[in-house]
Amino acid sequence: MTLAVVWTDDAATDLLDILDYIAERNVAAADRLEALIQHATDRLPDHPYIHRPGRIAGTREAIVHPNYILVYRVAIHAIEVLAVLHARQHYP
């Protein structure tokens, strides 16, 4: 059974804030990052455990760019994207 990818409100806000910040300086870089994140999330339904275990129990972390991490959880009925973080950001 293929699981759907569902973004939490916090994760969607993280992504929009990051893309807006980057786009103010370099629209092409924002577009590239968005494409990398889309590619990573597109692969999750078929390979939910492909990325490393997260620093918080029950999560996984996809390094979508050297500076950005996609945090997600594989739940019973969906893959939940929990956050998009800058690699230098204090987490958890």
PDB file of C-alpha atoms in Angstrom:
ATOM      1  CA  MET A   1       0.000   0.000   0.000  1.00  0.00           C
ATOM      2  CA  THR A   2       1.377   3.390  -1.021  1.00  0.00           C
ATOM      3  CA  LEU A   3       1.129   6.085   1.619  1.00  0.00           C
ATOM      4  CA  ALA A   4       0.150   9.665   0.815  1.00  0.00           C
ATOM      5  CA  VAL A   5       2.479  12.513   1.772  1.00  0.00           C
ATOM      6  CA  VAL A   6       0.735  15.034   4.021  1.00  0.00           C
ATOM      7  CA  TRP A   7       2.299  18.340   5.047  1.00  0.00           C
ATOM      8  CA  THR A   8       1.574  19.691   8.517  1.00  0.00           C
ATOM      9  CA  ASP A   9       0.700  23.375   8.718  1.00  0.00           C
ATOM     10  CA  ASP A  10       4.018  24.062  10.461  1.00  0.00           C
ATOM     11  CA  ALA A  11       6.010  22.305   7.740  1.00  0.00           C
ATOM     12  CA  ALA A  12       4.159  24.153   4.970  1.00  0.00           C
ATOM     13  CA  THR A  13       4.857  27.445   6.750  1.00  0.00           C
ATOM     14  CA  ASP A  14       8.540  26.510   7.166  1.00  0.00           C
ATOM     15  CA  LEU A  15       8.815  25.796   3.450  1.00  0.00           C
ATOM     16  CA  LEU A  16       7.087  28.999   2.351  1.00  0.00           C
ATOM     17  CA  ASP A  17       9.193  31.114   4.728  1.00  0.00           C
ATOM     18  CA  ILE A  18      12.426  29.539   3.482  1.00  0.00           C
ATOM     19  CA  LEU A  19      11.497  29.858  -0.190  1.00  0.00           C
ATOM     20  CA  ASP A  20      10.370  33.481   0.264  1.00  0.00           C
ATOM     21  CA  TYR A  21      13.616  34.348   2.044  1.00  0.00           C
ATOM     22  CA  ILE A  22      15.756  32.765  -0.672  1.00  0.00           C
ATOM     23  CA  ALA A  23      13.637  34.200  -3.518  1.00  0.00           C
ATOM     24  CA  GLU A  24      14.222  37.740  -2.211  1.00  0.00           C
ATOM     25  CA  ARG A  25      17.897  37.201  -2.997  1.00  0.00           C
ATOM     26  CA  ASN A  26      17.872  34.627  -5.805  1.00  0.00           C
ATOM     27  CA  VAL A  27      14.683  33.364  -7.467  1.00  0.00           C
ATOM     28  CA  ALA A  28      16.505  30.616  -9.368  1.00  0.00           C
ATOM     29  CA  ALA A  29      17.999  29.244  -6.134  1.00  0.00           C
ATOM     30  CA  ALA A  30      14.550  29.188  -4.520  1.00  0.00           C
ATOM     31  CA  ASP A  31      13.177  27.323  -7.534  1.00  0.00           C
ATOM     32  CA  ARG A  32      16.012  24.780  -7.346  1.00  0.00           C
ATOM     33  CA  LEU A  33      15.428  24.165  -3.645  1.00  0.00           C
ATOM     34  CA  GLU A  34      11.698  23.768  -4.204  1.00  0.00           C
ATOM     35  CA  ALA A  35      12.411  21.204  -6.948  1.00  0.00           C
ATOM     36  CA  LEU A  36      14.777  19.271  -4.655  1.00  0.00           C
ATOM     37  CA  ILE A  37      12.173  19.157  -1.898  1.00  0.00           C
ATOM     38  CA  GLN A  38       9.479  18.106  -4.364  1.00  0.00           C
ATOM     39  CA  HIS A  39      11.725  15.331  -5.679  1.00  0.00           C
ATOM     40  CA  ALA A  40      12.400  14.072  -2.138  1.00  0.00           C
ATOM     41  CA  THR A  41       8.716  14.054  -1.208  1.00  0.00           C
ATOM     42  CA  ASP A  42       7.746  12.403  -4.504  1.00  0.00           C
ATOM     43  CA  ARG A  43       9.993   9.438  -3.624  1.00  0.00           C
ATOM     44  CA  LEU A  44       8.665   8.984  -0.088  1.00  0.00           C
ATOM     45  CA  PRO A  45       5.500   6.978  -0.896  1.00  0.00           C
ATOM     46  CA  ASP A  46       7.547   4.229  -2.562  1.00  0.00           C
ATOM     47  CA  HIS A  47      10.563   4.414  -0.237  1.00  0.00           C
ATOM     48  CA  PRO A  48       9.466   5.870   3.128  1.00  0.00           C
ATOM     49  CA  TYR A  49      12.489   4.511   5.014  1.00  0.00           C
ATOM     50  CA  ILE A  50      15.152   5.577   2.506  1.00  0.00           C
ATOM     51  CA  HIS A  51      16.368   8.477   4.664  1.00  0.00           C
ATOM     52  CA  ARG A  52      18.221   8.351   7.959  1.00  0.00           C
ATOM     53  CA  PRO A  53      16.456   7.994  11.305  1.00  0.00           C
ATOM     54  CA  GLY A  54      15.770  11.386  12.846  1.00  0.00           C
ATOM     55  CA  ARG A  55      17.171  12.914  16.000  1.00  0.00           C
ATOM     56  CA  ILE A  56      13.689  12.708  17.502  1.00  0.00           C
ATOM     57  CA  ALA A  57      12.374   9.167  17.976  1.00  0.00           C
ATOM     58  CA  GLY A  58       9.909   8.113  15.313  1.00  0.00           C
ATOM     59  CA  THR A  59      11.064  10.655  12.736  1.00  0.00           C
ATOM     60  CA  ARG A  60      13.266  10.472   9.675  1.00  0.00           C
ATOM     61  CA  GLU A  61      15.423  13.179   8.073  1.00  0.00           C
ATOM     62  CA  ALA A  62      15.985  13.739   4.374  1.00  0.00           C
ATOM     63  CA  ILE A  63      18.960  15.924   3.491  1.00  0.00           C
ATOM     64  CA  VAL A  64      17.388  17.645   0.482  1.00  0.00           C
ATOM     65  CA  HIS A  65      20.249  20.138   0.105  1.00  0.00           C
ATOM     66  CA  PRO A  66      23.451  20.561   2.129  1.00  0.00           C
ATOM     67  CA  ASN A  67      21.700  23.399   3.974  1.00  0.00           C
ATOM     68  CA  TYR A  68      18.157  22.005   4.314  1.00  0.00           C
ATOM     69  CA  ILE A  69      16.605  19.022   6.074  1.00  0.00           C
ATOM     70  CA  LEU A  70      13.100  17.649   5.590  1.00  0.00           C
ATOM     71  CA  VAL A  71      11.797  16.037   8.800  1.00  0.00           C
ATOM     72  CA  TYR A  72       9.001  13.512   8.426  1.00  0.00           C
ATOM     73  CA  ARG A  73       7.244  10.659  10.186  1.00  0.00           C
ATOM     74  CA  VAL A  74       5.907   7.451   8.678  1.00  0.00           C
ATOM     75  CA  ALA A  75       2.467   7.001  10.241  1.00  0.00           C
ATOM     76  CA  ILE A  76      -0.044   4.206   9.736  1.00  0.00           C
ATOM     77  CA  HIS A  77      -2.036   5.889   6.967  1.00  0.00           C
ATOM     78  CA  ALA A  78       0.275   8.641   5.682  1.00  0.00           C
ATOM     79  CA  ILE A  79       3.756  10.093   5.599  1.00  0.00           C
ATOM     80  CA  GLU A  80       3.632  13.329   7.580  1.00  0.00           C
ATOM     81  CA  VAL A  81       6.110  16.084   6.733  1.00  0.00           C
ATOM     82  CA  LEU A  82       6.749  17.759  10.084  1.00  0.00           C
ATOM     83  CA  ALA A  83       9.330  20.451   9.339  1.00  0.00           C
ATOM     84  CA  VAL A  84      11.777  21.923   6.861  1.00  0.00           C
ATOM     85  CA  LEU A  85      14.877  23.132   8.675  1.00  0.00           C
ATOM     86  CA  HIS A  86      18.094  24.929   7.886  1.00  0.00           C
ATOM     87  CA  ALA A  87      20.988  22.615   8.719  1.00  0.00           C
ATOM     88  CA  ARG A  88      22.455  25.167  11.162  1.00  0.00           C
ATOM     89  CA  GLN A  89      19.164  25.585  12.971  1.00  0.00           C
ATOM     90  CA  HIS A  90      19.085  24.227  16.528  1.00  0.00           C
ATOM     91  CA  TYR A  91      17.026  21.052  16.400  1.00  0.00           C
ATOM     92  CA  PRO A  92      15.459  19.443  18.344  1.00  0.00           C
TER      93      PRO A  92
END
